[in-house]
PDB file of C-alpha atoms in Angstrom:
ATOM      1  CA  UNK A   1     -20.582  -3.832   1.517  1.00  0.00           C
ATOM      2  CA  UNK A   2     -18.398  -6.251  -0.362  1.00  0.00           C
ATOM      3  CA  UNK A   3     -14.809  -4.663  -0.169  1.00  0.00           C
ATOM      4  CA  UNK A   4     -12.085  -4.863  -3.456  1.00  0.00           C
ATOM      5  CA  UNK A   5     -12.336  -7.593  -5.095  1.00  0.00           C
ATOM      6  CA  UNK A   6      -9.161  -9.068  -7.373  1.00  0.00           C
ATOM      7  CA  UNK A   7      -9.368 -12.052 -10.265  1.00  0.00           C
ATOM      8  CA  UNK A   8      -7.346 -14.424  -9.986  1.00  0.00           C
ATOM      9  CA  UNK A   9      -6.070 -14.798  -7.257  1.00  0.00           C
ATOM     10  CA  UNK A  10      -3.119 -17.188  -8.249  1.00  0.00           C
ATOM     11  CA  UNK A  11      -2.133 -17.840 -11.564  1.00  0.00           C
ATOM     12  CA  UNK A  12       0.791 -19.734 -13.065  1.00  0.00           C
ATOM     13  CA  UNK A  13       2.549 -18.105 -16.367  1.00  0.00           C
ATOM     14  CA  UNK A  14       5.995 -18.592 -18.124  1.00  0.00           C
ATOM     15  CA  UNK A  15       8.578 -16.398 -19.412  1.00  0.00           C
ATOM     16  CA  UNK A  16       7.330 -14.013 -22.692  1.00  0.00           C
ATOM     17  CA  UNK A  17       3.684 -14.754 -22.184  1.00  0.00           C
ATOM     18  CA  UNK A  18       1.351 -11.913 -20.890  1.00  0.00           C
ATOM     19  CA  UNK A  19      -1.427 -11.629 -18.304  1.00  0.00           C
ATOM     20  CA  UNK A  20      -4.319  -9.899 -17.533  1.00  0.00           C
ATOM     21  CA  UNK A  21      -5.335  -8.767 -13.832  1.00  0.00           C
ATOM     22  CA  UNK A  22      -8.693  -7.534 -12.715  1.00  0.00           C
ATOM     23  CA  UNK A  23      -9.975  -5.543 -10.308  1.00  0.00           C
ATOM     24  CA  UNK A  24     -13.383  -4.356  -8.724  1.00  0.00           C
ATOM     25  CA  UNK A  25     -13.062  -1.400  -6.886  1.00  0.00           C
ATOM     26  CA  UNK A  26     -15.550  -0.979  -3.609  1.00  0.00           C
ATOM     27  CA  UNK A  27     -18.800   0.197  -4.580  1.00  0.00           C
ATOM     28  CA  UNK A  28     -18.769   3.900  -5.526  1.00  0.00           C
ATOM     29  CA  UNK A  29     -15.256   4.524  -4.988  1.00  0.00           C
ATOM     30  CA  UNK A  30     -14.118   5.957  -8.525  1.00  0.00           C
ATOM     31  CA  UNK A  31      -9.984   5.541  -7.934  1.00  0.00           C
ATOM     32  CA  UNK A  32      -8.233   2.576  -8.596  1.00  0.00           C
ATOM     33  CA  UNK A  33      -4.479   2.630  -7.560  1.00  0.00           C
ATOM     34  CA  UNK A  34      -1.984  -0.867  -8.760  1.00  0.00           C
ATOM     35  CA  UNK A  35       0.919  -1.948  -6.551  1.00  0.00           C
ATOM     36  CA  UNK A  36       3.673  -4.676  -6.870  1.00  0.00           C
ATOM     37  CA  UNK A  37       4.521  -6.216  -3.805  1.00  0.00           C
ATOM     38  CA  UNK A  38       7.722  -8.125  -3.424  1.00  0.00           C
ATOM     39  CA  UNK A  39       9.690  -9.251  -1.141  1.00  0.00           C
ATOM     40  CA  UNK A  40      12.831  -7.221  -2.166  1.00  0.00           C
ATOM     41  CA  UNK A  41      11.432  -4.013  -3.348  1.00  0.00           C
ATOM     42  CA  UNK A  42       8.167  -3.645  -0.923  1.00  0.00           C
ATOM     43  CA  UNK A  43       5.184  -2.043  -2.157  1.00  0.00           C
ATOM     44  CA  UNK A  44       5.897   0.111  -5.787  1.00  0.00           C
ATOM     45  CA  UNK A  45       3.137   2.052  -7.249  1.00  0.00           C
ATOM     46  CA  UNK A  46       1.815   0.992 -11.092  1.00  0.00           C
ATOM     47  CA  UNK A  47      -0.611   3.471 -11.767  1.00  0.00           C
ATOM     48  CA  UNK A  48      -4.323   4.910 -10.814  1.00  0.00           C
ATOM     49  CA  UNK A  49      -7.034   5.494 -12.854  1.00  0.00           C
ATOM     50  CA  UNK A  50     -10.180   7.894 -11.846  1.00  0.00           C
ATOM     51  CA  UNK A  51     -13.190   8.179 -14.461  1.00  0.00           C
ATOM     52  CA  UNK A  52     -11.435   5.657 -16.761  1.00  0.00           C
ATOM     53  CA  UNK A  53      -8.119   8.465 -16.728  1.00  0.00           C
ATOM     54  CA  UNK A  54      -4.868   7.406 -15.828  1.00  0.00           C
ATOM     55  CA  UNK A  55      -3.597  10.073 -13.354  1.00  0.00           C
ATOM     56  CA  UNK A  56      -0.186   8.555 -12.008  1.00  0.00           C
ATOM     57  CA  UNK A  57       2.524   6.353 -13.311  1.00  0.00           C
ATOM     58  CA  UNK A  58       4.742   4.730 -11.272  1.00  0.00           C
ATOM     59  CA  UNK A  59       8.492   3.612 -12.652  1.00  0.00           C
ATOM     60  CA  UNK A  60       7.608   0.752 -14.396  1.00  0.00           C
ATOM     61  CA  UNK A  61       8.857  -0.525 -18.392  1.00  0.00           C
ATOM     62  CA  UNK A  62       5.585  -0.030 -20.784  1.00  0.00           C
ATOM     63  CA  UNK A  63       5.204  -3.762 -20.714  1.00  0.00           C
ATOM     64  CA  UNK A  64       2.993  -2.869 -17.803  1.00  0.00           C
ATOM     65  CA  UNK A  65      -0.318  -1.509 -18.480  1.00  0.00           C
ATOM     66  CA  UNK A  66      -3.663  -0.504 -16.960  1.00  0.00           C
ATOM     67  CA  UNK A  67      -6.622   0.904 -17.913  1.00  0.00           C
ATOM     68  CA  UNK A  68     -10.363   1.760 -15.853  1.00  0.00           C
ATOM     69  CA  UNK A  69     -13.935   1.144 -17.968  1.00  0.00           C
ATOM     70  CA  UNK A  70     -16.909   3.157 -17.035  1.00  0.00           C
ATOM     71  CA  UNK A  71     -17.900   0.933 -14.262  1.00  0.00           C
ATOM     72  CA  UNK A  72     -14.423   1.946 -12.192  1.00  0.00           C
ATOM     73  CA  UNK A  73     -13.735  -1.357 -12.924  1.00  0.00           C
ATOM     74  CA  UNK A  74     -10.134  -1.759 -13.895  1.00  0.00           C
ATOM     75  CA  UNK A  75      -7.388  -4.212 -15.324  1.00  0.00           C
ATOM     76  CA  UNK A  76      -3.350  -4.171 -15.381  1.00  0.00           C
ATOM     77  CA  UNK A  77      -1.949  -6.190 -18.613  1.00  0.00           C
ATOM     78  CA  UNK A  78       1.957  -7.004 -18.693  1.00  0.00           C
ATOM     79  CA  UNK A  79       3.297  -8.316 -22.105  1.00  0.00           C
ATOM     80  CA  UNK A  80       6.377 -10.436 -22.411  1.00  0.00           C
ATOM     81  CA  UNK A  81       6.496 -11.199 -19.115  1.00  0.00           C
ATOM     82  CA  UNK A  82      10.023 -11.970 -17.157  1.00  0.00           C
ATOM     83  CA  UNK A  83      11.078 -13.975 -14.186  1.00  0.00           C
ATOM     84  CA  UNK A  84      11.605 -10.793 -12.423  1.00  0.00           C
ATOM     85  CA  UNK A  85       7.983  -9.771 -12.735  1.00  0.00           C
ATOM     86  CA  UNK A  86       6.643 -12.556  -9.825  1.00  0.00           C
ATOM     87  CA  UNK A  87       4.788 -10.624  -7.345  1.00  0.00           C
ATOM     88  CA  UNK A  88       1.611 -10.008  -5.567  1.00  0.00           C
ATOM     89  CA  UNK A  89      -0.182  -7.124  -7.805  1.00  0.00           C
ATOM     90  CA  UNK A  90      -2.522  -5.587  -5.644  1.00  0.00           C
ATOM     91  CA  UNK A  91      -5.368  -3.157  -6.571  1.00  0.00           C
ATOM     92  CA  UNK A  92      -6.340  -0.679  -3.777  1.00  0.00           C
ATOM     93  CA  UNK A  93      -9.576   1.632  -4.272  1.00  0.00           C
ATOM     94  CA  UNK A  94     -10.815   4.838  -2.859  1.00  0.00           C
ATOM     95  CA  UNK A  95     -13.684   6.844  -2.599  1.00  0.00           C
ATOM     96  CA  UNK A  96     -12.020  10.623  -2.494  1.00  0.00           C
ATOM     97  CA  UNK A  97     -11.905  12.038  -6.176  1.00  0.00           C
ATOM     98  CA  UNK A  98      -8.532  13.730  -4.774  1.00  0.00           C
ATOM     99  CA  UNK A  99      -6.697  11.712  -1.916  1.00  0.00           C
ATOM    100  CA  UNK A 100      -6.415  13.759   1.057  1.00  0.00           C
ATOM    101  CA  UNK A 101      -4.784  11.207   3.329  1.00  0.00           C
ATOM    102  CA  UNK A 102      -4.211   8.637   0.750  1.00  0.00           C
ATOM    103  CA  UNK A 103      -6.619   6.350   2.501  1.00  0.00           C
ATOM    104  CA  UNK A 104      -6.699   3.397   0.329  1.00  0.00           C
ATOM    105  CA  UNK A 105      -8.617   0.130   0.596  1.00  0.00           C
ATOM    106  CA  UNK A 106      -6.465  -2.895  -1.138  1.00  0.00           C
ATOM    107  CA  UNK A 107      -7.764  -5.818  -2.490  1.00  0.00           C
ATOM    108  CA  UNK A 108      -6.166  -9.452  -1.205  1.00  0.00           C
ATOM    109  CA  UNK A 109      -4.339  -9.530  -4.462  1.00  0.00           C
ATOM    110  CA  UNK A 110      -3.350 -11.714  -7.164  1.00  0.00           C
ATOM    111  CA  UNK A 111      -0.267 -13.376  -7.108  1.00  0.00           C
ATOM    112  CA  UNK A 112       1.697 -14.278 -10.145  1.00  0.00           C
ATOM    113  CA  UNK A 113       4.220 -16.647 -10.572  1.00  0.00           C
ATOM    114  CA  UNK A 114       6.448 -16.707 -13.429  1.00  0.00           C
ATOM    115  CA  UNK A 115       8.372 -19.585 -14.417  1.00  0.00           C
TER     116      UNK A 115
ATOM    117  CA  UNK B   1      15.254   6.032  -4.340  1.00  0.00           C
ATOM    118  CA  UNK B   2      12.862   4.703  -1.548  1.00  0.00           C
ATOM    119  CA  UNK B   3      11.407   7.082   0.465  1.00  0.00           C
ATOM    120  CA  UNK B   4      10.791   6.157   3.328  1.00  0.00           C
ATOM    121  CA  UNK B   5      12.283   3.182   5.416  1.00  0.00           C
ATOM    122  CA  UNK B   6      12.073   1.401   8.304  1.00  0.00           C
ATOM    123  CA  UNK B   7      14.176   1.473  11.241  1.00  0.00           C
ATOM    124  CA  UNK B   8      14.168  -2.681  12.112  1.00  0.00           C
ATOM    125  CA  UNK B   9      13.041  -5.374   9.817  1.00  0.00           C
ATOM    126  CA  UNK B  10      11.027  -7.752  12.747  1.00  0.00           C
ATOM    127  CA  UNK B  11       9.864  -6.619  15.915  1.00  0.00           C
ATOM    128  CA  UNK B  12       8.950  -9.492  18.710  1.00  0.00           C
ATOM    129  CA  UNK B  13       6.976  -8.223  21.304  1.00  0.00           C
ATOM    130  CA  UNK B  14       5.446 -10.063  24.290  1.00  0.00           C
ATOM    131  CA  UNK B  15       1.719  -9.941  24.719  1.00  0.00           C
ATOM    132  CA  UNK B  16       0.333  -6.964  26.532  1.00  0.00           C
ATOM    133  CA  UNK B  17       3.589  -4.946  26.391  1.00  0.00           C
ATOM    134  CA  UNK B  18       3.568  -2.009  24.417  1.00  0.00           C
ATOM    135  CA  UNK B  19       4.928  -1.647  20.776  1.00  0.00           C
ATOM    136  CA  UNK B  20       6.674   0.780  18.962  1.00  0.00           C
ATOM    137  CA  UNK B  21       7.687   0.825  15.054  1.00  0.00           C
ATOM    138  CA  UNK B  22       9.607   3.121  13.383  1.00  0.00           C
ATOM    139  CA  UNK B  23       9.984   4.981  10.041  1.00  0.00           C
ATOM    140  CA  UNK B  24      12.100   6.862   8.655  1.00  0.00           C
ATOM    141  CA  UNK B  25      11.387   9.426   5.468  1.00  0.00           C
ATOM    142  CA  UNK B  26      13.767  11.829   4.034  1.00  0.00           C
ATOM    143  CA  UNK B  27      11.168  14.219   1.969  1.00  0.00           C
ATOM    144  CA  UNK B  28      10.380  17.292   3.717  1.00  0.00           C
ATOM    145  CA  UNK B  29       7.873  18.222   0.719  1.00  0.00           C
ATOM    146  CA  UNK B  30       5.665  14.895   2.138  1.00  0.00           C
ATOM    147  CA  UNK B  31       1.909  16.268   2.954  1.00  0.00           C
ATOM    148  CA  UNK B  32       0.779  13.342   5.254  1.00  0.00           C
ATOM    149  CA  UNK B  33       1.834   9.613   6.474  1.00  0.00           C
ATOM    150  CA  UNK B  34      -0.021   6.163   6.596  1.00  0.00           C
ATOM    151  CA  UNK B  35       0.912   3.124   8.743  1.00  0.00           C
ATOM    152  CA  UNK B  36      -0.340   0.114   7.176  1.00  0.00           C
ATOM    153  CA  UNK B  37      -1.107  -2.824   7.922  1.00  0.00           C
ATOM    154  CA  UNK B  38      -0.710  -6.658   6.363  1.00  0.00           C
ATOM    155  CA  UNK B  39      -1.900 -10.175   7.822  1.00  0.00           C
ATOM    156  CA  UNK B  40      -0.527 -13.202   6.423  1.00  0.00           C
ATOM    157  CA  UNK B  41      -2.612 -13.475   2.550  1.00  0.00           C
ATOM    158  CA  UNK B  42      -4.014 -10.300   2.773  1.00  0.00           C
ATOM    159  CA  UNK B  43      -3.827  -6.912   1.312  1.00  0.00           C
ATOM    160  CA  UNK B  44      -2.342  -4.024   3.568  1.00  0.00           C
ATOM    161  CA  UNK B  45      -5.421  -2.520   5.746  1.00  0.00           C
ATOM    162  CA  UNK B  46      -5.255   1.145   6.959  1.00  0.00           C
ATOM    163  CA  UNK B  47      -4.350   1.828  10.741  1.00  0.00           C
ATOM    164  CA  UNK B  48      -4.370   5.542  10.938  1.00  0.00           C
ATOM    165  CA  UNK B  49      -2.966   8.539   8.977  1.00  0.00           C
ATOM    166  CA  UNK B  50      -1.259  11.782  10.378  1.00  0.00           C
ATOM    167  CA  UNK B  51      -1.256  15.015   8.051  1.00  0.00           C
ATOM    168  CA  UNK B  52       2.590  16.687   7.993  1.00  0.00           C
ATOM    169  CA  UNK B  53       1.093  19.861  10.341  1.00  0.00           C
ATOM    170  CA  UNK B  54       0.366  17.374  13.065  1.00  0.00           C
ATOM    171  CA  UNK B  55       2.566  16.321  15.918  1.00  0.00           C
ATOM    172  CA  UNK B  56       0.788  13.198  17.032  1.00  0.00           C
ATOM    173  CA  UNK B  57      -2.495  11.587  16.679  1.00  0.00           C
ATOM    174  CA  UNK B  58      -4.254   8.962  18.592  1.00  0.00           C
ATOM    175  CA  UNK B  59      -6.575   5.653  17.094  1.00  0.00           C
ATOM    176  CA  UNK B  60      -7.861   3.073  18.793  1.00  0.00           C
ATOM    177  CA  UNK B  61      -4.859   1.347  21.195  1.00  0.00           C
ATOM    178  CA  UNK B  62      -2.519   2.990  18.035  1.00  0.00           C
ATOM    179  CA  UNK B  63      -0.615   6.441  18.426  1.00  0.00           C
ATOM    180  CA  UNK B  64       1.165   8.140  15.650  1.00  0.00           C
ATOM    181  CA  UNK B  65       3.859  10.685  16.382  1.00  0.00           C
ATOM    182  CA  UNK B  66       5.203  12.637  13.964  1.00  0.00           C
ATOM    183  CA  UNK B  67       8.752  14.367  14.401  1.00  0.00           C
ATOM    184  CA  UNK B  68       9.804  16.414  11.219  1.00  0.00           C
ATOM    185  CA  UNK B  69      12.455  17.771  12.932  1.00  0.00           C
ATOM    186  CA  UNK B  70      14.562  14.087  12.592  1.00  0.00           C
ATOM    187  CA  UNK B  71      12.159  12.882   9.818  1.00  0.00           C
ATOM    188  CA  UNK B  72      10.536  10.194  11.884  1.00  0.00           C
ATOM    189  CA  UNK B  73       7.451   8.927  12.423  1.00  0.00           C
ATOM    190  CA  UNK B  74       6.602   5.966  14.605  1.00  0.00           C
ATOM    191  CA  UNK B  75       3.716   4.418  15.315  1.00  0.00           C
ATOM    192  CA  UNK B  76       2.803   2.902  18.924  1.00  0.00           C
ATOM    193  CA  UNK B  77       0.897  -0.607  19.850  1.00  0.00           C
ATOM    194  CA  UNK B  78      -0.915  -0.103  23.606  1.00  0.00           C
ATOM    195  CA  UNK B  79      -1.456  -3.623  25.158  1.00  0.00           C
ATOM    196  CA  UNK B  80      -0.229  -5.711  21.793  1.00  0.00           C
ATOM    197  CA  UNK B  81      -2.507  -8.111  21.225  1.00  0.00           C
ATOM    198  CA  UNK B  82      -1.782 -11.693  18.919  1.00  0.00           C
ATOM    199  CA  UNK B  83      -4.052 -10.189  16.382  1.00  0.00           C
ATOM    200  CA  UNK B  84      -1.509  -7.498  16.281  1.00  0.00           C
ATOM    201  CA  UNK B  85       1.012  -9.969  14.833  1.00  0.00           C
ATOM    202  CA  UNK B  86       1.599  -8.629  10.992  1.00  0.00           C
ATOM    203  CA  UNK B  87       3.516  -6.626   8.604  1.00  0.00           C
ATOM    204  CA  UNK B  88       3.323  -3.098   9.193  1.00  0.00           C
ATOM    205  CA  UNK B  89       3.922  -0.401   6.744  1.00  0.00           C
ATOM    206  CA  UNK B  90       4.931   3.114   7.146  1.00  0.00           C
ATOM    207  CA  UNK B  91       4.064   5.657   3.398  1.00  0.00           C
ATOM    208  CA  UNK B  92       4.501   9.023   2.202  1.00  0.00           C
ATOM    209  CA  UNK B  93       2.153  10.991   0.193  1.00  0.00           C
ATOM    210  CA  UNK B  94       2.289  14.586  -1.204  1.00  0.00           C
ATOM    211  CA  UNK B  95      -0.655  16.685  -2.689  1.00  0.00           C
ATOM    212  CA  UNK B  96       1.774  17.740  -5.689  1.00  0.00           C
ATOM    213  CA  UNK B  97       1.592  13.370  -6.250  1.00  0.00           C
ATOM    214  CA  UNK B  98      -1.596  12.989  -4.470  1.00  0.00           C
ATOM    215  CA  UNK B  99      -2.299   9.586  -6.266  1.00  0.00           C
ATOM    216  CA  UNK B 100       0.842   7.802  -5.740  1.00  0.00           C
ATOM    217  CA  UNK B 101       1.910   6.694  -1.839  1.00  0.00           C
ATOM    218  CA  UNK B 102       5.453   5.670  -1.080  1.00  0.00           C
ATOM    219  CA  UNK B 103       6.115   2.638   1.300  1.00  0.00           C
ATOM    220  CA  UNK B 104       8.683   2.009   3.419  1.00  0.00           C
ATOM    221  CA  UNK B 105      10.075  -2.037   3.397  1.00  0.00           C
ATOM    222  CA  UNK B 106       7.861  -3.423   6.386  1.00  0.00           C
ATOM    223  CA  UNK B 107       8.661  -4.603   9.912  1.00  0.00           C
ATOM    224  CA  UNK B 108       7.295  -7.982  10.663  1.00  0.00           C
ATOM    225  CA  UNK B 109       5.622  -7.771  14.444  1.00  0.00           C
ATOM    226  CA  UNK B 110       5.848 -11.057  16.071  1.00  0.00           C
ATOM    227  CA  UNK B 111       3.725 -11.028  19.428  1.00  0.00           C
ATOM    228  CA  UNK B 112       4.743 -13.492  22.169  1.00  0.00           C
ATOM    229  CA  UNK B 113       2.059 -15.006  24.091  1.00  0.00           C
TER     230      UNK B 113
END
């Protein structure tokens, strides 16, 4: 069973550009949670989407974005990007319609580099 | 504000001793706890969860303990392995935010052979 997959998994952009992250949730798992990993402020929650409906927002400006097609497929956009926005964005996926234990299965992640 | 934190940053533990990492949370409304955790290029892999009406609960070689009492939670290595050697993360999740989990900062475990 092939596990969460994330495109690209590098990818080089500069300063007011914007990029486009995808993510392919596990086989019938319906939830698709984002996460920004860096090294100074950990692991912050984007958003997740379940049936194409974002559920949860996390604290982040609206130049971050997300949305979940019918598939449970799912991409995060951010416009105008900034130095500051240089992370690993991981996508997680789970199979529970509502998390119990928060049991999540992440992706290896894309990381973005913004120069 | 974060959370839930981490007591130490790095952790180096010889090989076959036990380990022990802690976490600390300060959100008595939290509903359960994950530990994490994250190899080198990888994405964080679950270790074991404890729900917030349980004391303690046991994996394989891992051990959760839960004390809401202090607001800690720790989670415990038997016989540490190289393989254990990664970032660990402690997170917080609440049925009133059920889609959202809080992580602490990470310890690094460094095992010694």
């Amino acid at each position: 069973k092939a596990g969460v997959t994330q495109t690209p998994r590098y990818l080089i952009k500069t300063r007011g550009q914007q990029v486009t992250l995808s993510c392919s949730p596990i086989s019938g798992h319906r939830s698709v949670s984002w996460y920004q990993q860096t090294p100074g402020q950990g692991l912050q929650f984007l958003f997740e989407y379940f049936s194409e409906t974002q559920r949860n927002k996390g604290n982040f400006p609206g130049r971050f974005s997300g949305r979940q097609f019918s598939n449970s497929r799912s991409e995060m956009n951010v416009s105008t990007l900034e130095l500051g926005d240089s992370a690993l964005y991981l996508c997680a996926s789970s199979l529970a319609a509502k998390t119990n234990t928060g049991e999540l299965f992440f992706g290896e992640g894309s990381r973005l580099t913004v120069l | 504000g974060e959370s839930v934190g981490l007591h130490l940053p790095t952790l180096s533990v010889q090989e076959g001793d036990n380990s022990i990492i802690n976490c600390a949370y300060s959100n008595s409304a939290s509903d359960y706890f994950i530990w994490y955790k994250q190899e080198s290029g990888k994405g964080p892999q679950f270790i074991i969860d404890i729900r917030s009406n349980m004391d303690k609960r046991q994996g394989q070689r891992v051990t959760v303990l839960l004390n809401k009492t202090v607001k800690h939670l720790s989670l415990q290595i038997a016989a540490t392995q190289p393989g254990d050697s990664a970032v660990y993360f402690c997170a917080e999740g609440r049925r009133s935010n059920d889609y959202k989990l809080s992580f602490g900062a990470g310890t690094t475990v460094t095992v010694r052979a």
